Structures are given as structure tokens and as C-alpha cells.
XYZ file of N, CA and C in Angstrom:
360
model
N 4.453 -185.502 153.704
C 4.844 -184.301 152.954
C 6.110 -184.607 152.162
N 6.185 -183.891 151.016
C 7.096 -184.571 150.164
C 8.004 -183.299 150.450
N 9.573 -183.836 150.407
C 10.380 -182.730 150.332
C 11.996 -183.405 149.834
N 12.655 -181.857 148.751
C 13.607 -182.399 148.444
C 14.296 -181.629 148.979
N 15.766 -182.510 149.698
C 16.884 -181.851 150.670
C 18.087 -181.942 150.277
N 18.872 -181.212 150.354
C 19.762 -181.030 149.453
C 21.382 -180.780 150.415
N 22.074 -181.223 150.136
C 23.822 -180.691 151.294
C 24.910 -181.237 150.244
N 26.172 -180.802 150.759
C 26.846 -180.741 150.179
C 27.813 -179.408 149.410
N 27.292 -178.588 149.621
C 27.679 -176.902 149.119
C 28.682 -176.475 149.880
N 29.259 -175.572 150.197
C 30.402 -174.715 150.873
C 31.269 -174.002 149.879
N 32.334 -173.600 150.428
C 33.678 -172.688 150.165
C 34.738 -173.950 149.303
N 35.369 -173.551 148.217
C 35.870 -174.294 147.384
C 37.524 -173.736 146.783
N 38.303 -173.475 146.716
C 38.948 -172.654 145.990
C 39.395 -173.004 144.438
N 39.311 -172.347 143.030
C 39.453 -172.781 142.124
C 40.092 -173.886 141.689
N 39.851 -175.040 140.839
C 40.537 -176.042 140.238
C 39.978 -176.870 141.467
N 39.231 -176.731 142.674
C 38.796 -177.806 143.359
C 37.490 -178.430 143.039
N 36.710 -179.256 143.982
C 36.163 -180.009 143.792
C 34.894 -180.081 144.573
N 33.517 -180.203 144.356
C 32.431 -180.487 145.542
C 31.191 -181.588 144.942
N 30.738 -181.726 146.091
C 29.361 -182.792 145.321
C 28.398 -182.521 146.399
N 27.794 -182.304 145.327
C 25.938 -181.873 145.633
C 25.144 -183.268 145.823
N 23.934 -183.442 146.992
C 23.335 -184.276 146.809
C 22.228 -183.604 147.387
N 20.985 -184.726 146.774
C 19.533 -184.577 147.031
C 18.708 -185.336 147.345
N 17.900 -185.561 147.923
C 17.389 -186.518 148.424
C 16.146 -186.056 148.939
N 15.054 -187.002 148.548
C 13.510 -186.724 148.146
C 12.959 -187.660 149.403
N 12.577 -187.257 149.950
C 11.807 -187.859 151.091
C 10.377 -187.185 151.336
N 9.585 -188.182 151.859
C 7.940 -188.216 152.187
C 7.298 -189.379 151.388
N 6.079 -189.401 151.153
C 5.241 -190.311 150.883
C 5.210 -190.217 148.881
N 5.163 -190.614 148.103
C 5.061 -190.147 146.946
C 5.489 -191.573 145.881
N 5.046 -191.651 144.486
C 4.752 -192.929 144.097
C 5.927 -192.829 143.327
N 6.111 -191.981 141.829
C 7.839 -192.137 142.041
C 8.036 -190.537 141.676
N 9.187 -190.481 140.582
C 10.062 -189.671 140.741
C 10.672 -189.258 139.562
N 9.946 -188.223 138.472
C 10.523 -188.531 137.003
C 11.825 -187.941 137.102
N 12.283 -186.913 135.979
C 13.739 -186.419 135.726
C 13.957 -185.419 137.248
N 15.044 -185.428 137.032
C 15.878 -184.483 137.905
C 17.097 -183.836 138.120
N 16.386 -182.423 138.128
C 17.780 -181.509 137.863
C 18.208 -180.459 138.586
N 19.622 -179.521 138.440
C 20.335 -178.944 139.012
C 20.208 -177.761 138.642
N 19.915 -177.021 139.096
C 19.776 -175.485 138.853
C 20.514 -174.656 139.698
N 21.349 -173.542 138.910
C 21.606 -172.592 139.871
C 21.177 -171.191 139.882
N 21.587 -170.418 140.799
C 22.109 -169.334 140.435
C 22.924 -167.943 141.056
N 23.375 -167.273 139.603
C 24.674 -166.520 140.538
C 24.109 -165.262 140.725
N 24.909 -164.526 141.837
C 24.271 -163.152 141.751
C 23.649 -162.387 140.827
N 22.563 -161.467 141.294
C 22.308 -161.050 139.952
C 22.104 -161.399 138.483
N 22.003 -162.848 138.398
C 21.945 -163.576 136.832
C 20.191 -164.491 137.335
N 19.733 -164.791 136.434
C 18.698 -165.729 136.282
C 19.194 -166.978 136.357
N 17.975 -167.816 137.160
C 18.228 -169.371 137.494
C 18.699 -170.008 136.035
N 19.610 -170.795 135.854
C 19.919 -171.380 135.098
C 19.800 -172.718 135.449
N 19.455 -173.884 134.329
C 19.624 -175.112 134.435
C 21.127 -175.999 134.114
N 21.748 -176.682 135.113
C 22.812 -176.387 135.011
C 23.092 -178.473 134.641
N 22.436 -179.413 134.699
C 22.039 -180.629 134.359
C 21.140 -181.376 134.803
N 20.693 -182.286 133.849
C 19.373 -182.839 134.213
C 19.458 -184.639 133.851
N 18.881 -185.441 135.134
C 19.203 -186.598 134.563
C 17.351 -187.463 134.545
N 16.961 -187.975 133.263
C 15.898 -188.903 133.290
C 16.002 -189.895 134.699
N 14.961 -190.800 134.735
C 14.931 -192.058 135.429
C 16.069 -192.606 135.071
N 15.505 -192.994 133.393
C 16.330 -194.111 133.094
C 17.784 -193.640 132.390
N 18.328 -192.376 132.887
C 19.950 -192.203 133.405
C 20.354 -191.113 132.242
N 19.653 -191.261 131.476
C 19.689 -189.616 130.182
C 19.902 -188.812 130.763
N 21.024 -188.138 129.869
C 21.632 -186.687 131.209
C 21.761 -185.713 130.161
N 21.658 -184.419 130.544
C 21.909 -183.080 129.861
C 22.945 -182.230 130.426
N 23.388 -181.605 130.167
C 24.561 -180.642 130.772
C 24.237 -179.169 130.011
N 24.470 -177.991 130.629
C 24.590 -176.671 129.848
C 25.890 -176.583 129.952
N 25.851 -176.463 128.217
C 27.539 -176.377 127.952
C 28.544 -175.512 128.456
N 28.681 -174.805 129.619
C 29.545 -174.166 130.737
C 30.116 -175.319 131.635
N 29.421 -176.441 131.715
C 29.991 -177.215 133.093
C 30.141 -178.556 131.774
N 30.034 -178.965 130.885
C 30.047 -180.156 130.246
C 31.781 -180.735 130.366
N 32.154 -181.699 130.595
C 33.378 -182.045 130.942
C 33.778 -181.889 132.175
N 33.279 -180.812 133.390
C 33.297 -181.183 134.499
C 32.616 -181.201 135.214
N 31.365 -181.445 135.200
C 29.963 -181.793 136.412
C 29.555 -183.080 135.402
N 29.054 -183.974 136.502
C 28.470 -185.116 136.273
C 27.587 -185.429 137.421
N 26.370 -185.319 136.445
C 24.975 -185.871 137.383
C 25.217 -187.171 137.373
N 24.543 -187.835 138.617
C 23.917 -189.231 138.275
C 22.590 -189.302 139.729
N 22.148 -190.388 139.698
C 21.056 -190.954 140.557
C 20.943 -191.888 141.224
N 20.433 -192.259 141.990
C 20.325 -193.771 142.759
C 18.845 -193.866 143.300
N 18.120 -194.679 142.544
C 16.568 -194.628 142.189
C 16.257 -195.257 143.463
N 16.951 -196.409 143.962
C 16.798 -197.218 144.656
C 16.715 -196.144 146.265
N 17.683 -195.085 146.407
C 17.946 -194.013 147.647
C 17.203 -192.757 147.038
N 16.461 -192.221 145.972
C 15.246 -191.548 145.704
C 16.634 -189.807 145.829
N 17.446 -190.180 145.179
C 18.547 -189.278 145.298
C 19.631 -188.772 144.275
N 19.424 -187.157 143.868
C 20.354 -187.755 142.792
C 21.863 -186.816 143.265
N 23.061 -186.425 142.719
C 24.181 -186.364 143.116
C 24.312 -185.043 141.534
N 25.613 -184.250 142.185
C 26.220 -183.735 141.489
C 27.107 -183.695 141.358
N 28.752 -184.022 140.971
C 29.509 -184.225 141.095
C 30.290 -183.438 140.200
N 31.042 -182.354 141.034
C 31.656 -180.890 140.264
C 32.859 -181.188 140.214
N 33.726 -181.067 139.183
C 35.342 -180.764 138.961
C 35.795 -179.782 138.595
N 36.917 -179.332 139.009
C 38.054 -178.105 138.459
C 36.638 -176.838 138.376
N 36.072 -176.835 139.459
C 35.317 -175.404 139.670
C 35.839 -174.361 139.379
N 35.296 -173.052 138.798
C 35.910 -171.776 138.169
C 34.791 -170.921 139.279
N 35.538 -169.858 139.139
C 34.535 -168.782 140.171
C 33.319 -168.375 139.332
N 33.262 -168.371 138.507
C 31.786 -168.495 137.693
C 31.076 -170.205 137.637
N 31.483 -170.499 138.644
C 30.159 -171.748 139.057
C 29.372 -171.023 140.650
N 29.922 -169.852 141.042
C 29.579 -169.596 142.264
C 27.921 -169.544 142.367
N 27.076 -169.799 143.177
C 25.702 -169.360 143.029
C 25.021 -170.296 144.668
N 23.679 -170.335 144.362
C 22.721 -170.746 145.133
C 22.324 -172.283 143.954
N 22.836 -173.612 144.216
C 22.379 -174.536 143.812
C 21.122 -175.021 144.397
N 19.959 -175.153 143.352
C 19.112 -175.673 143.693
C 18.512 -177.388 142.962
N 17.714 -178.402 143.941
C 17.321 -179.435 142.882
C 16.133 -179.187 142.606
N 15.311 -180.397 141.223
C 14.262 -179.847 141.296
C 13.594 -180.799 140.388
N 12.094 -181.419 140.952
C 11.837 -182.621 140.313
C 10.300 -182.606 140.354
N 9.979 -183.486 138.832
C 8.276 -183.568 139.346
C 8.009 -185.172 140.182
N 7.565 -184.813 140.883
C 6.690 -186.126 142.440
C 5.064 -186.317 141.997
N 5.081 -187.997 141.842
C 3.891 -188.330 141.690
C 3.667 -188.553 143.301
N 2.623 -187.773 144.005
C 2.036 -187.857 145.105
C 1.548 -189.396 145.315
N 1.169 -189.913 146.431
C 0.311 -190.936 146.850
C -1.243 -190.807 146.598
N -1.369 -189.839 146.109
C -2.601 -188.949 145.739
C -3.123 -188.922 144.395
N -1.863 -189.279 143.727
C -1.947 -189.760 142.219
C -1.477 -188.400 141.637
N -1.274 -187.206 142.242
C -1.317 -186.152 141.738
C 0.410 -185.398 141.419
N 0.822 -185.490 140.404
C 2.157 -184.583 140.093
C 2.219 -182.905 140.544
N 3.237 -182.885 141.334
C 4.170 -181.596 141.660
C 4.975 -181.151 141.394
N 5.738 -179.712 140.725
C 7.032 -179.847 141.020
C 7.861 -179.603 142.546
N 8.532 -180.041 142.769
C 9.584 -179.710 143.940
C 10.747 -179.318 143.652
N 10.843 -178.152 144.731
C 11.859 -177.566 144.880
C 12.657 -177.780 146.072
N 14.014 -178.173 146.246
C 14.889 -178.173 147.164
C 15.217 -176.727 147.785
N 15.913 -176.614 149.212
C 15.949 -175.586 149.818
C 17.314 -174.161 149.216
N 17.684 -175.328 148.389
C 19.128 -174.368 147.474
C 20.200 -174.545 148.624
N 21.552 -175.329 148.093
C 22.827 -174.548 149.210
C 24.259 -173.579 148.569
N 24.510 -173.117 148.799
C 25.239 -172.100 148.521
C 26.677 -172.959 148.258
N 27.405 -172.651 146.981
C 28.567 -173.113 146.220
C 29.266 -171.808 145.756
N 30.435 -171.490 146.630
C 31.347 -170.414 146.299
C 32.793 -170.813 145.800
N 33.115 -170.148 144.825
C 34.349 -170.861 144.263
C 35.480 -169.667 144.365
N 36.355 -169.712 145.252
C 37.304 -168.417 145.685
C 38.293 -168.261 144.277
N 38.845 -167.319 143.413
C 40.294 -167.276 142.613
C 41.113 -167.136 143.476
């Protein structure tokens, strides 16, 4: 069973710092783009960066200059790496990727979301 797991979230207080990771485990052949989604109360999931295989990254221009995705293809895992957090990064982070099954067959997956609160 394929599943993506996700830690790293908690209590933060502004101008600090956290890192998200994910990590794709079960049976499955590989592993195209993968990205970070959140969301805050009451607002719609937003995509918050997204990185290709081969290391192409996107950012929504709210976090550009301080979140940096990256990956490690080799550990089937990719990372988020947040700076100088504002209380409008607060939300339910989720990852989220398409999995070529052993089956030959593509999914998307969804991680379980962990919670990122940023105190003023």
C-alpha cells in the first residue's frame, strides 16, 4: 500500500522557523512532481510549492524568499523548509504526489496533513 507520511509541523512563534517532511513509502515504480499544500482556517487548499523529479520548483508568491522545497529521490522524500514564518502561514500542511503503482497504474496521494501554527 502506498502511503505518503508527513512530520515535522508544531507551534512556531513569528520570525521562526520549521521543516516539513514527507516520505512515500509502499510498493510503487516511481514518483513524479511533488507538492505542498495548505490550508488555513476557513480559506481553500492552496498550493503552497511544488518540486519536479528533476528539481524544478514553484513557489506561490506569499512564501517565495522564505520556503524552500527540495527532494531526495534516492529517500522517496521531499522536505519543506520554512523561514521567518508570519501568522498567515498558519494552516493544515498537506503533501501530495502522483505514484506509479507496481501495477503500472498512476494515483494521486495524499499525505495525512500536520498542523503549522505561527503565534504573533
Amino acid at each position: 500500500q502506498v502511503q505518503l507520511v508527513e512530520s515535522g509541523g508544531g507551534l512556531v512563534q513569528a520570525g521562526g522557523s520549521l521543516r516539513l517532511s514527507c516520505a512515500a513509502s509502499g510498493s510503487f515504480v516511481s514518483i513524479a512532481a511533488m507538492g505542498w499544500y495548505r490550508q488555513a482556517p476557513g480559506k481553500q487548499r492552496e498550493l503552497v510549492a511544488r518540486i519536479t523529479r528533476d528539481g524544478s520548483t514553484y513557489y506561490v508568491d506569499s512564501v517565495k524568499g522564505r520556503f524552500t522545497i527540495s527532494r531526495d529521490n534516492a529517500k522517496n522524500t521531499v522536505y519543506l523548509q520554512m523561514n521567518s514564518l508570519k501568522p498567515e502561514d498558519t494552516g493544515v500542511y498537506s503533501c501530495n504526489s502522483a505514484i506509479m503503482r507496481t501495477d503500472w497504474r498512476t494515483s494521486d496521494y495524499w499525505g495525512q496533513g500536520t498542523q503549522v501554527t505561527v503565534s504573533s
